[in-house]
mmCIF file of C-alpha atoms in Angstrom:
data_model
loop_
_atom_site.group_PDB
_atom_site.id
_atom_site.type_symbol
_atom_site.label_atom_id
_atom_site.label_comp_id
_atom_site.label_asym_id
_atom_site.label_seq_id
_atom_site.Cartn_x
_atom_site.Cartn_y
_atom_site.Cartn_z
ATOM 1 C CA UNK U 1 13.251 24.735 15.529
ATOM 2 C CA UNK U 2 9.773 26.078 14.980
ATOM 3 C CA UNK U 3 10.002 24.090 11.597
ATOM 4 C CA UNK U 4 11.235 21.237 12.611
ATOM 5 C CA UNK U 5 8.009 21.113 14.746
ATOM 6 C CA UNK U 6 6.185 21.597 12.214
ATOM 7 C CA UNK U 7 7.161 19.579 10.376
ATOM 8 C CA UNK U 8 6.958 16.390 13.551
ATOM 9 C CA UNK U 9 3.291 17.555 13.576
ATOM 10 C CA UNK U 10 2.281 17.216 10.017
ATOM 11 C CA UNK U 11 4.533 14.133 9.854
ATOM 12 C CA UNK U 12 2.533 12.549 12.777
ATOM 13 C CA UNK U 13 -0.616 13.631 11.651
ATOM 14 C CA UNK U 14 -0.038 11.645 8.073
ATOM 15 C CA UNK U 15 1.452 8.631 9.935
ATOM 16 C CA UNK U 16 -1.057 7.911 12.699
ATOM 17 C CA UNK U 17 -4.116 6.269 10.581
ATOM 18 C CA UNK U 18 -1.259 4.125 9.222
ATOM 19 C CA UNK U 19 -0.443 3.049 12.911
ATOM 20 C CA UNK U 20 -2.435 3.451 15.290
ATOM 21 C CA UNK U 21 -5.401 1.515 15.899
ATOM 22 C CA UNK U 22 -8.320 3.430 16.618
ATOM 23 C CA UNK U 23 -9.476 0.777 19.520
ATOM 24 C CA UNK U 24 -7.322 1.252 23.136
ATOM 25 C CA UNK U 25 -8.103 -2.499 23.780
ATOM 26 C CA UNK U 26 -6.594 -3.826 20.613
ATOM 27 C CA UNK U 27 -3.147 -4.614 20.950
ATOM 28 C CA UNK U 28 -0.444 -3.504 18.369
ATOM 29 C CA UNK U 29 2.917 -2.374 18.269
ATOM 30 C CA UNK U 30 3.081 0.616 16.447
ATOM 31 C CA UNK U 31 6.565 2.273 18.262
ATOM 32 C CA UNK U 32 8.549 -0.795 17.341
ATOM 33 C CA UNK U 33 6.744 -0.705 13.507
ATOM 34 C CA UNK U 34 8.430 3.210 13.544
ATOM 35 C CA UNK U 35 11.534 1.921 14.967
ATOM 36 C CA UNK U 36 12.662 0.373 11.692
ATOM 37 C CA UNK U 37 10.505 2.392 9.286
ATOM 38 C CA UNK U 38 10.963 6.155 8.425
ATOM 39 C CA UNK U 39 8.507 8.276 8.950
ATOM 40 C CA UNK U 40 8.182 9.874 5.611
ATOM 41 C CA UNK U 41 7.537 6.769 4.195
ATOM 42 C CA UNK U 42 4.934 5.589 5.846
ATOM 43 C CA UNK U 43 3.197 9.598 5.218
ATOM 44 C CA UNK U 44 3.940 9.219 1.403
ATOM 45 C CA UNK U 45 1.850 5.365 1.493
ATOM 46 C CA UNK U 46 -1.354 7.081 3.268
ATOM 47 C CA UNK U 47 -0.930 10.102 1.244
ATOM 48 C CA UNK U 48 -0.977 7.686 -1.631
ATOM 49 C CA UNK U 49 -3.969 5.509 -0.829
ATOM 50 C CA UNK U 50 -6.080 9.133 -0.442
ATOM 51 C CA UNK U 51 -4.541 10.089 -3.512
ATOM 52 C CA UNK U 52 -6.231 6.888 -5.366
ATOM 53 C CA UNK U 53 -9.469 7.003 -3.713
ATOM 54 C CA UNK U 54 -9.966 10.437 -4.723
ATOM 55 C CA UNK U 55 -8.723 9.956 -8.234
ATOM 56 C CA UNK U 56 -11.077 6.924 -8.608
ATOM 57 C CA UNK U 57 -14.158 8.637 -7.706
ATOM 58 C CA UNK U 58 -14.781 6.510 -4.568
ATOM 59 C CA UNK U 59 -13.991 8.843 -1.660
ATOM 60 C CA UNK U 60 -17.163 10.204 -2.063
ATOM 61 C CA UNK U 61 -19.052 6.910 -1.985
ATOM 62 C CA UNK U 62 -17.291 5.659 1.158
ATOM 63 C CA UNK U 63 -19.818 6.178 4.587
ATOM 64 C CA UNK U 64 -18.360 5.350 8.364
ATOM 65 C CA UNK U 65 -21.423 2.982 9.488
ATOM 66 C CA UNK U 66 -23.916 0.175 7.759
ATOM 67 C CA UNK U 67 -27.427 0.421 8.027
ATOM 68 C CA UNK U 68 -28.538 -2.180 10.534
ATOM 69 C CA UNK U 69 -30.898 -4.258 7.445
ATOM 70 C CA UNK U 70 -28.503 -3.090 4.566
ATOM 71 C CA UNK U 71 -27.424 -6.177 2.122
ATOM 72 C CA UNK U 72 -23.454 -6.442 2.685
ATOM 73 C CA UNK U 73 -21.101 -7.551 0.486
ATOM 74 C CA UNK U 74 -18.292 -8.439 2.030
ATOM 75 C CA UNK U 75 -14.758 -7.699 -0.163
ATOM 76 C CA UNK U 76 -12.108 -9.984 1.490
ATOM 77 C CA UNK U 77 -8.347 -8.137 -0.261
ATOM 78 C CA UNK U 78 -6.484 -9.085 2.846
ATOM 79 C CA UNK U 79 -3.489 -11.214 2.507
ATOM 80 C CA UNK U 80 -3.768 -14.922 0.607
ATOM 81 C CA UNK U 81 -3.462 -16.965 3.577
ATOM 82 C CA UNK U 82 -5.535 -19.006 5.748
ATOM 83 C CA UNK U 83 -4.307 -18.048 9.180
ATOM 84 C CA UNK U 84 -4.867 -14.253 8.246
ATOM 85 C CA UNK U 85 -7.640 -14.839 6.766
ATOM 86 C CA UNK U 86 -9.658 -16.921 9.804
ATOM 87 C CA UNK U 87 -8.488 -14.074 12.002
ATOM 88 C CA UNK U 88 -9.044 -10.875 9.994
ATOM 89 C CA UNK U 89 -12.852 -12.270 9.201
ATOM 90 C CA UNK U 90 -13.704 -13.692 12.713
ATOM 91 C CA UNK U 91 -15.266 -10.458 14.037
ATOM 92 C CA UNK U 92 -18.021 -11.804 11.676
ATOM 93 C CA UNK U 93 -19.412 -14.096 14.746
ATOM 94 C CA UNK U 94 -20.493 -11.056 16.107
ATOM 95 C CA UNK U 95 -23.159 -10.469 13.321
ATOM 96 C CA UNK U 96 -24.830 -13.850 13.483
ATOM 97 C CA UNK U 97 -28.484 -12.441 14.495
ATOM 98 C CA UNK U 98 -28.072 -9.286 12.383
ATOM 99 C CA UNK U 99 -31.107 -8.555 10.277
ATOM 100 C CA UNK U 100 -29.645 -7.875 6.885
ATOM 101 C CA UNK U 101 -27.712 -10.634 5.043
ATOM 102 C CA UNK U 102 -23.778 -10.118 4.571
ATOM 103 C CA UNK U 103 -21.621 -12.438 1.491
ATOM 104 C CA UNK U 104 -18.461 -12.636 1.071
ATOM 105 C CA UNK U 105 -15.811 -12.266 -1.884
ATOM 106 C CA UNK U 106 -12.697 -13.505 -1.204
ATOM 107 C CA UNK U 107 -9.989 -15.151 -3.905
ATOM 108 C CA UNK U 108 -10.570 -18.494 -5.168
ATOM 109 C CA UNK U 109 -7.962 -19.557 -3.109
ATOM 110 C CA UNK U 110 -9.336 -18.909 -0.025
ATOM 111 C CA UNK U 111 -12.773 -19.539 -1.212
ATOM 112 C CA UNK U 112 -13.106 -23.230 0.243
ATOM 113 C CA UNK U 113 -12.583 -22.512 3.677
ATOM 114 C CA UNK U 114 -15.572 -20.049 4.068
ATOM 115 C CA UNK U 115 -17.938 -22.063 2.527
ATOM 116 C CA UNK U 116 -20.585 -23.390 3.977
ATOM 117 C CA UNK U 117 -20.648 -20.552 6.397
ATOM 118 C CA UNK U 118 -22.866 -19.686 8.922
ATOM 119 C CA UNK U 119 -22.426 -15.565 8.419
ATOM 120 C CA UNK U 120 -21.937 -15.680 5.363
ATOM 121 C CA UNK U 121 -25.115 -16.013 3.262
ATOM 122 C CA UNK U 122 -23.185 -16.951 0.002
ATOM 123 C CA UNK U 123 -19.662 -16.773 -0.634
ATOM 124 C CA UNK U 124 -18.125 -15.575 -4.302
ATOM 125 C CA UNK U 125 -14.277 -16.468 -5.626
ATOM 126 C CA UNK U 126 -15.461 -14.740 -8.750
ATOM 127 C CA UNK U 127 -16.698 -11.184 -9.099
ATOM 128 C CA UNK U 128 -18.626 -11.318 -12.120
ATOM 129 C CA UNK U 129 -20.694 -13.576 -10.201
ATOM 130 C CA UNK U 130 -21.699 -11.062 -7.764
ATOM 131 C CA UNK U 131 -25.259 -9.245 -9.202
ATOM 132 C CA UNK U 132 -24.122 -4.941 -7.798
ATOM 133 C CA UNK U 133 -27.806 -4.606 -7.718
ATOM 134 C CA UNK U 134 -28.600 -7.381 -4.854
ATOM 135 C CA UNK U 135 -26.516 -5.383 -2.075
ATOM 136 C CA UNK U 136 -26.941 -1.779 -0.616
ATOM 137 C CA UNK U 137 -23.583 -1.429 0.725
ATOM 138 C CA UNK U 138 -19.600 -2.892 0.019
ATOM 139 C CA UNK U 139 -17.732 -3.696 3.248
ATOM 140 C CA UNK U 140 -13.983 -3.622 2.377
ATOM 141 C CA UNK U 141 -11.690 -5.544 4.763
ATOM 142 C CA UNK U 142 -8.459 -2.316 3.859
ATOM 143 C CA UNK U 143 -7.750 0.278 1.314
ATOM 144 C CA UNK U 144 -5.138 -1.880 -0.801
ATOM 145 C CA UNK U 145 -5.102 -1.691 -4.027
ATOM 146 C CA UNK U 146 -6.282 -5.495 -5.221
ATOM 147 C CA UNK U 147 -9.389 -4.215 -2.774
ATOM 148 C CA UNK U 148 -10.003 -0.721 -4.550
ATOM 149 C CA UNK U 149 -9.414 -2.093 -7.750
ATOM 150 C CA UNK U 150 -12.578 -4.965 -7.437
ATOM 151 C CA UNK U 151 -14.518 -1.746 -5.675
ATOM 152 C CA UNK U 152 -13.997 0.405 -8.575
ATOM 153 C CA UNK U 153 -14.223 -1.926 -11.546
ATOM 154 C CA UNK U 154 -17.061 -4.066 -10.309
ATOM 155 C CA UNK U 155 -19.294 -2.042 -7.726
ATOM 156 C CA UNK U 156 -18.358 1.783 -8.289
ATOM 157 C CA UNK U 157 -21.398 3.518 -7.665
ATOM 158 C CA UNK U 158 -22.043 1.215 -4.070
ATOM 159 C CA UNK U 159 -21.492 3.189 -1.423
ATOM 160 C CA UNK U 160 -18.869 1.079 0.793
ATOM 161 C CA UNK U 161 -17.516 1.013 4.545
ATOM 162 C CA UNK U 162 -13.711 -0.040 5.099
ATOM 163 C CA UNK U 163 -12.640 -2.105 8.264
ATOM 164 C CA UNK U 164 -9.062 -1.522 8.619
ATOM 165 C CA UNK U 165 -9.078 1.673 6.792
ATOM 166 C CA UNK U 166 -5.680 3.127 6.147
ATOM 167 C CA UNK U 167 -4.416 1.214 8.494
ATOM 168 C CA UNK U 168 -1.417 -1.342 7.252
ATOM 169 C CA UNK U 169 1.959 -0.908 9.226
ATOM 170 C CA UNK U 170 2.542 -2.440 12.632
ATOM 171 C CA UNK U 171 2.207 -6.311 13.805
ATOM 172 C CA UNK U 172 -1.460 -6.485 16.009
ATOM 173 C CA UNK U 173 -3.773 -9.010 17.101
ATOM 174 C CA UNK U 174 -5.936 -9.419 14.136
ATOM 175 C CA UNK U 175 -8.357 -11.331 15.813
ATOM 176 C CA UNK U 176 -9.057 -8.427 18.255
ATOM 177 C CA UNK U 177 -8.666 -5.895 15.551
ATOM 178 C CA UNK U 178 -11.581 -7.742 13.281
ATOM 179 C CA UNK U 179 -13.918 -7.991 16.720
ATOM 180 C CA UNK U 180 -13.191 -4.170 16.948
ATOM 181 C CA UNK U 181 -13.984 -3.171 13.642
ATOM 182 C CA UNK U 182 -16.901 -5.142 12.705
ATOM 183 C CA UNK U 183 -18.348 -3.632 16.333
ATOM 184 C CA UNK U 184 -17.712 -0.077 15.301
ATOM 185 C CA UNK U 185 -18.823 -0.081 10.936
ATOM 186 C CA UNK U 186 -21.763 -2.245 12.065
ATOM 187 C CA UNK U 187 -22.943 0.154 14.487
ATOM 188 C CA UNK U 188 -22.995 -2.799 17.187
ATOM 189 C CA UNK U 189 -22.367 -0.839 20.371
ATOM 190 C CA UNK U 190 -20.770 -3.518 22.481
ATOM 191 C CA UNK U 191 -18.603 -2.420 25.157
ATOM 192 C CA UNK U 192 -14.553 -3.208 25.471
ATOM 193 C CA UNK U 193 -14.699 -5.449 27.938
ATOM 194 C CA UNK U 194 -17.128 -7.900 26.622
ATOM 195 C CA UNK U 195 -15.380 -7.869 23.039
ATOM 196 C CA UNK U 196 -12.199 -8.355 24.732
ATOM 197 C CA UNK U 197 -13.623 -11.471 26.392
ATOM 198 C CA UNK U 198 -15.143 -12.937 23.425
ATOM 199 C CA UNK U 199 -12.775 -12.423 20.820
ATOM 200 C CA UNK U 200 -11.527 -15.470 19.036
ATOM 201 C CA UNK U 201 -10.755 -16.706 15.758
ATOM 202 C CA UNK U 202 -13.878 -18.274 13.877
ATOM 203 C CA UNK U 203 -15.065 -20.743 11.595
ATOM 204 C CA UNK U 204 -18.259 -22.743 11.923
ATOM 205 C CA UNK U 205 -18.438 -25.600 14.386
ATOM 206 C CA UNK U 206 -18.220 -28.665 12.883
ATOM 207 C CA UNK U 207 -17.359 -31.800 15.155
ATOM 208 C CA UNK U 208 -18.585 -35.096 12.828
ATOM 209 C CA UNK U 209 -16.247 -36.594 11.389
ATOM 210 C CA UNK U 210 -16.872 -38.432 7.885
ATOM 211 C CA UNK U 211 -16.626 -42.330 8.963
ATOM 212 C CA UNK U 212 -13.758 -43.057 6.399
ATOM 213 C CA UNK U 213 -11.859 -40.595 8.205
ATOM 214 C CA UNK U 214 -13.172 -42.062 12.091
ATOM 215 C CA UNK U 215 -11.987 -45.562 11.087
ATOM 216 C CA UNK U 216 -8.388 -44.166 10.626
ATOM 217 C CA UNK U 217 -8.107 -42.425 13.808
ATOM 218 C CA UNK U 218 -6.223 -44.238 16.996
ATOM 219 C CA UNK U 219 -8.679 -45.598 19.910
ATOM 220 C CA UNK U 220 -9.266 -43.453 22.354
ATOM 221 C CA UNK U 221 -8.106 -39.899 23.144
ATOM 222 C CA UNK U 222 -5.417 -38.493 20.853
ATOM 223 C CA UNK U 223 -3.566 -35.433 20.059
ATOM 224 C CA UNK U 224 -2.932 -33.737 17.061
ATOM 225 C CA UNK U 225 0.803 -32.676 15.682
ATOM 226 C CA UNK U 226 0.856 -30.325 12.962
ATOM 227 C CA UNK U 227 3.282 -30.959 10.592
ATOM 228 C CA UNK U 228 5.208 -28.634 7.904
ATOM 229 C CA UNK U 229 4.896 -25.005 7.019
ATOM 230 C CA UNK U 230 5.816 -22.613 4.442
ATOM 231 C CA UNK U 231 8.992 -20.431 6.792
ATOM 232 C CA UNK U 232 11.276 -22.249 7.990
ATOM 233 C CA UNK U 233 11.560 -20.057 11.170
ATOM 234 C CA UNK U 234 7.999 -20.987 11.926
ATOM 235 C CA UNK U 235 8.595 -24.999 11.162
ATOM 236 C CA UNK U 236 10.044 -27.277 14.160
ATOM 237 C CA UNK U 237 12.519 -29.765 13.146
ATOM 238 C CA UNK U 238 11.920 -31.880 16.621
ATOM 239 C CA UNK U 239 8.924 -33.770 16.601
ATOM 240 C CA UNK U 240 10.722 -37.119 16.816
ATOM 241 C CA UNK U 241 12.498 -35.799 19.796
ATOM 242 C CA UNK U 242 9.122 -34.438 21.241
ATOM 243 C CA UNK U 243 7.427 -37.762 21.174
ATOM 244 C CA UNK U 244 10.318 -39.943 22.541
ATOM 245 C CA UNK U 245 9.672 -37.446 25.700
ATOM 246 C CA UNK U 246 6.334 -38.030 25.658
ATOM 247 C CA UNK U 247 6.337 -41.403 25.420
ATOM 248 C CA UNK U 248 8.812 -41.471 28.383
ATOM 249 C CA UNK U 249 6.306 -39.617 30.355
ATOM 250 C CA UNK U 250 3.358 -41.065 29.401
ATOM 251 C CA UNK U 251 0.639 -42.291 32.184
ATOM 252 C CA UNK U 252 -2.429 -44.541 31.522
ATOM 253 C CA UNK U 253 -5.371 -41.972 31.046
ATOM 254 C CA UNK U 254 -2.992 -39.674 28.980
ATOM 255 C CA UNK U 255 -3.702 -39.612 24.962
ATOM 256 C CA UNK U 256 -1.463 -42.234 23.287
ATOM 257 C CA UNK U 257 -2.499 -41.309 20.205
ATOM 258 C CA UNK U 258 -0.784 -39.586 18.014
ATOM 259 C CA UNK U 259 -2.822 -37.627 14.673
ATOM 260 C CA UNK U 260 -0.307 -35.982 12.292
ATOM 261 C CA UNK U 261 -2.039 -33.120 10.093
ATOM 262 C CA UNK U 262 -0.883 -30.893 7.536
ATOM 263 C CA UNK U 263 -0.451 -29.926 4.209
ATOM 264 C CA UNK U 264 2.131 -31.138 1.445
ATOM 265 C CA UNK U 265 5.007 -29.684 2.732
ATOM 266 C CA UNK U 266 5.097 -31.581 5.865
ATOM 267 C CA UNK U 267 4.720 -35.090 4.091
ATOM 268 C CA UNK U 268 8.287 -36.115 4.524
ATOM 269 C CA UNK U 269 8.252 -35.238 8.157
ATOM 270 C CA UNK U 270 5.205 -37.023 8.675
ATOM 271 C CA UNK U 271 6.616 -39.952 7.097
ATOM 272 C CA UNK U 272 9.593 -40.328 8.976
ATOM 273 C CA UNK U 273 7.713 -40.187 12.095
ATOM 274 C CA UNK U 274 5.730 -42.996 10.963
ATOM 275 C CA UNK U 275 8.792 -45.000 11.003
ATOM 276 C CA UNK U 276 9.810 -44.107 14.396
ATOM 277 C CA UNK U 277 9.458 -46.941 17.064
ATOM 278 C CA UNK U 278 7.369 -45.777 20.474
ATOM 279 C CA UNK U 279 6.706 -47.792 23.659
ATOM 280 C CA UNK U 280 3.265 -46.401 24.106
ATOM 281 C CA UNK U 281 1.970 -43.994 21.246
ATOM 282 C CA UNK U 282 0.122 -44.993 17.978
ATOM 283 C CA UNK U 283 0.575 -42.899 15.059
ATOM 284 C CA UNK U 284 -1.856 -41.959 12.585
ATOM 285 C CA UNK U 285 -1.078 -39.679 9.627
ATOM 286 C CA UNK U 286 -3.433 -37.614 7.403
ATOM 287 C CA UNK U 287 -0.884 -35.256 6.095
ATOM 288 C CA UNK U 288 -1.184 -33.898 2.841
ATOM 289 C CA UNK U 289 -4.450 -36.055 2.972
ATOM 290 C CA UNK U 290 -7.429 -34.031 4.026
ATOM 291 C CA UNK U 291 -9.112 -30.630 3.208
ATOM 292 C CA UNK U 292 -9.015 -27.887 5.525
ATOM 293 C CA UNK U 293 -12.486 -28.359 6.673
ATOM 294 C CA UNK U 294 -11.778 -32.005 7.739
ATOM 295 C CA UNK U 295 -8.491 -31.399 9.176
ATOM 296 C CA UNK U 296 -10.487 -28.636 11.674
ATOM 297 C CA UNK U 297 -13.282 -31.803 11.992
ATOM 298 C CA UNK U 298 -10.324 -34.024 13.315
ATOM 299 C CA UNK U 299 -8.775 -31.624 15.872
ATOM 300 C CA UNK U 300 -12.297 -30.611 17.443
ATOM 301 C CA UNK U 301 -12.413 -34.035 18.145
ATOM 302 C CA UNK U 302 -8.815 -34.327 19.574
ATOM 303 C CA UNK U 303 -7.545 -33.989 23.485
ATOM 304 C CA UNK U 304 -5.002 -31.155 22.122
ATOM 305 C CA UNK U 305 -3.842 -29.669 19.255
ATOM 306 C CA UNK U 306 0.136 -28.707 19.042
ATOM 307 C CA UNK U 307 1.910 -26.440 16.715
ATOM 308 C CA UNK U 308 4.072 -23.958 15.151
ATOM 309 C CA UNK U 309 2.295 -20.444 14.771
ATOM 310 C CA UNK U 310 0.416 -20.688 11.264
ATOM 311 C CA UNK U 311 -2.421 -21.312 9.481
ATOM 312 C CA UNK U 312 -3.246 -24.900 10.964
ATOM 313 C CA UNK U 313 -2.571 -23.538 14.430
ATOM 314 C CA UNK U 314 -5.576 -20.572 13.794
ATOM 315 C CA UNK U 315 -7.572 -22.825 12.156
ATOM 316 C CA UNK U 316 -7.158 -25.353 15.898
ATOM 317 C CA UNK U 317 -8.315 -22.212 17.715
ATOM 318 C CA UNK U 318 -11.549 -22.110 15.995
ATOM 319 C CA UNK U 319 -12.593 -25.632 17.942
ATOM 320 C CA UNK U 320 -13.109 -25.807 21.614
ATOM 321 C CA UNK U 321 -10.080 -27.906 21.841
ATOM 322 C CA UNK U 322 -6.716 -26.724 24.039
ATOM 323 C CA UNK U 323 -3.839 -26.099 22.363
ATOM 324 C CA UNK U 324 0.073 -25.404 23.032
ATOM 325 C CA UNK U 325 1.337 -23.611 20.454
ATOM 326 C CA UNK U 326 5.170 -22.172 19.505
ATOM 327 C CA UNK U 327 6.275 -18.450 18.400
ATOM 328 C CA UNK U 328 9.355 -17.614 16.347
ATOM 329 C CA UNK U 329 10.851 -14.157 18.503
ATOM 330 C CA UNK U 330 9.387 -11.646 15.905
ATOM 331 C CA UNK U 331 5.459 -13.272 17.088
ATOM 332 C CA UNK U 332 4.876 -12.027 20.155
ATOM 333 C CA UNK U 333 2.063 -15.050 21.420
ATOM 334 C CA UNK U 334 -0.466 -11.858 22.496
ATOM 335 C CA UNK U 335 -0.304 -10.546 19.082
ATOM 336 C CA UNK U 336 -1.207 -13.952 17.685
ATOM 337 C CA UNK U 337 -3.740 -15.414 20.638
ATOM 338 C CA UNK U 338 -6.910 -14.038 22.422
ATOM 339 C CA UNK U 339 -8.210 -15.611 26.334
ATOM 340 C CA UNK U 340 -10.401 -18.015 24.267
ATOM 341 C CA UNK U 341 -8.191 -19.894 21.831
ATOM 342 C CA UNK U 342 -7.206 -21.678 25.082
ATOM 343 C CA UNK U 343 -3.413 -22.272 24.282
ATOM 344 C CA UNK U 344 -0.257 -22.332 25.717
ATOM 345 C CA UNK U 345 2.768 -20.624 24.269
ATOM 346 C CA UNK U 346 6.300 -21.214 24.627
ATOM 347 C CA UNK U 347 7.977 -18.307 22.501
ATOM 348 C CA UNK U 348 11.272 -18.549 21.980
ATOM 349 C CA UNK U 349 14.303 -16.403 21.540
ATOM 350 C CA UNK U 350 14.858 -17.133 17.580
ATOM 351 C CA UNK U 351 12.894 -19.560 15.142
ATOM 352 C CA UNK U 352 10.318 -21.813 16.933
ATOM 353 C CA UNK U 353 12.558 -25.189 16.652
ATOM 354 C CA UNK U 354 14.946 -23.695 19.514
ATOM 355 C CA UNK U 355 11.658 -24.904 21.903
ATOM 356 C CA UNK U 356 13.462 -27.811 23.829
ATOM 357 C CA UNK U 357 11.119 -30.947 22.893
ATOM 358 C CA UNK U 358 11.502 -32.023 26.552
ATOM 359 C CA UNK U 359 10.329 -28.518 27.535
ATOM 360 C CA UNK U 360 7.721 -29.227 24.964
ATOM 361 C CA UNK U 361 6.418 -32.820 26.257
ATOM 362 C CA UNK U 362 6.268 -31.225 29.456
ATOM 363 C CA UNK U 363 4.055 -28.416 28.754
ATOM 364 C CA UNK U 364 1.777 -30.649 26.568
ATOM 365 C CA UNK U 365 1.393 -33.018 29.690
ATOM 366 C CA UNK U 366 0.681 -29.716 32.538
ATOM 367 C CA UNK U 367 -2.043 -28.637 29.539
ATOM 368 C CA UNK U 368 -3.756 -32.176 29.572
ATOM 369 C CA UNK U 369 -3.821 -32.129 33.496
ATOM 370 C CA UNK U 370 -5.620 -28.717 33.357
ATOM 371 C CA UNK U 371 -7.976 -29.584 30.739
ATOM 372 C CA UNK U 372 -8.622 -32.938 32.952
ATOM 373 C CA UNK U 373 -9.104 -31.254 35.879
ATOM 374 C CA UNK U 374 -11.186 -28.194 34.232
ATOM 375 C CA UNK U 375 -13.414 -30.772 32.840
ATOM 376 C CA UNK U 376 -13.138 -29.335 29.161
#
């Protein structure tokens, strides 16, 4: 028995930077993570990622805090998509009056939706681009290995700060999780509460839209459907459905139009909803039409956005504009949204096209009300 203690402690010991989040506030699951995942494994992955850093000569280089004028480079590693992307980044917004400038280097991929940023000083898809001797310190967003690999090849003798750490396990609210971290390595010293309150996902506000884009839109206030998506389980398969209700309970003063976004893969849906016939609702449809950038130009301007959890959806929380927004059972909503994005979730009990579209145009219609009578 005395062992097998001993053996719980030094297990726990090896597991807990891999699963718990160093922040009370931040939500996470890291007892359902453990559920399905044994123990040892997750000990043999930290032990792993030590193992590297020590091998590679960077342990020594890495410090705990950034120097309030440093030059930061940012080292984006995270996960190639743009939903995790907007929300592991948007603690960011809390560094817009810091002295020293921060870039970023993200894959090329990614690259076009963090340009023009207003953090961001400059921002890199290429490495060799990136001059070592113009920055005084390497902020990594996690110790994976794409991550290490740029640190070590590219900027080895930079000493370098790590967000997320070892950390890599357990579903959390990234959003909160970025506002956390960039607070603690940037030495910030703001208190729970108020980076509870103003946690959000971020991208810079843009609101004009470019006129050949305007002249498509429907007159007067519209909503925006977003259309598509890469897992099935997170795609609805009811639109049609959801606008007959809505048309049915349509009232003059309500938005009767209709915006359908998205990328490539929602271009057939899109299309068939164009050929549906509705009593009061005019359809427009910029799917698989529009860069990221505009699409987020075109729901700031919109009454409400509505979606399936995903990259379009996190991109919609950036604006000011309401949303109501559907979970697949394995996304908990509070995992995915923060007080600020302003949406309302309907989860459901398997993938998110079990949401009843009647359900659906009802909860889109109680969200316009409130956003009527909140005056926002």
């Amino acid at each position: 028995m005395p062992l097998q203690r001993f053996i719980a402690r030094r297990l726990g010991a090896l597991t807990e930077p891999s699963t718990r989040i160093p922040y009370a506030w931040v939500y996470h699951e890291p007892d359902v993570f453990m559920q399905r995942t044994s123990a040892l494994t997750v000990a043999k992955k930290y032990l792993h990622r030590r193992v590297r850093l020590a091998m590679s000569g960077q342990m020594r280089h890495e410090v705990r805090h950034v120097a309030p004028g440093a030059r930061v480079l940012w080292i984006y590693g995270g996960k190639a998509s743009v939903g995790d992307a907007v929300m592991d980044m948007s603690g960011r917004a809390l560094l817009r009056d810091r002295a020293g400038p921060v870039d970023l280097l993200i894959a090329p991929g990614l690259k076009a939706v963090f340009e023009g940023d207003d953090i961001f000083r400059h921002v890199y898809g290429d490495p060799a681009q990136v001059n070592p001797a113009d920055y005084d310190v390497v902020v990594l967003q996690e110790f994976n290995y794409p991550t290490l690999r740029l640190k070590r090849k590219f900027f080895p003798t930079l000493p370098f700060a790590c967000l997320f750490r070892y950390f890599h396990g357990p579903d959390r609210n990234q959003t909160q999780f970025s506002f956390a971290a960039v607070n603690d390595v940037f030495s910030l010293n703001l208190a729970s509460d108020h980076l509870f309150a103003s946690a959000k996902p971020y991208l810079r506000h843009e609101a004009d839209l470019p006129e050949a884009i305007a002249r498509q839109l429907p007159e007067g206030p519209f909503l925006t459907l977003a259309m598509g998506g890469v897992e099935p389980r997170r795609t609805y398969a009811h639109w049609r459905a959801f606008l007959q209700a809505y048309d049915i309970a349509y009232q003059p003063g309500m938005p009767r139009g209709i915006v359908l976004l998205g990328s490539g893969n929602g271009v057939e849906a899109a299309n068939a909803l164009m050929d549906a016939k509705f009593v009061n609702l005019r359809l427009a449809s910029f799917v698989g039409s529009l860069t990221l950038r505009d699409a987020k130009r075109v729901i700031a301007n919109a009454a409400l956005f509505i979606g399936a959890d995903g990259g379009l959806m996190h991109v919609a929380h950036t604006t000011r504009t309401p949303s109501v927004t559907l979970f697949a059972q394995a996304e908990p909503p509070y995992l995915r949204l923060t007080p600020l994005c302003r949406s309302t979730p309907l989860h459901t009990q398997s993938d998110v096209s079990e949401a009843d579209p009647v359900e659906l145009a009802d909860t889109v219609v109680a969200a316009l009300a409130e956003s009527r009578a909140t005056g926002t």
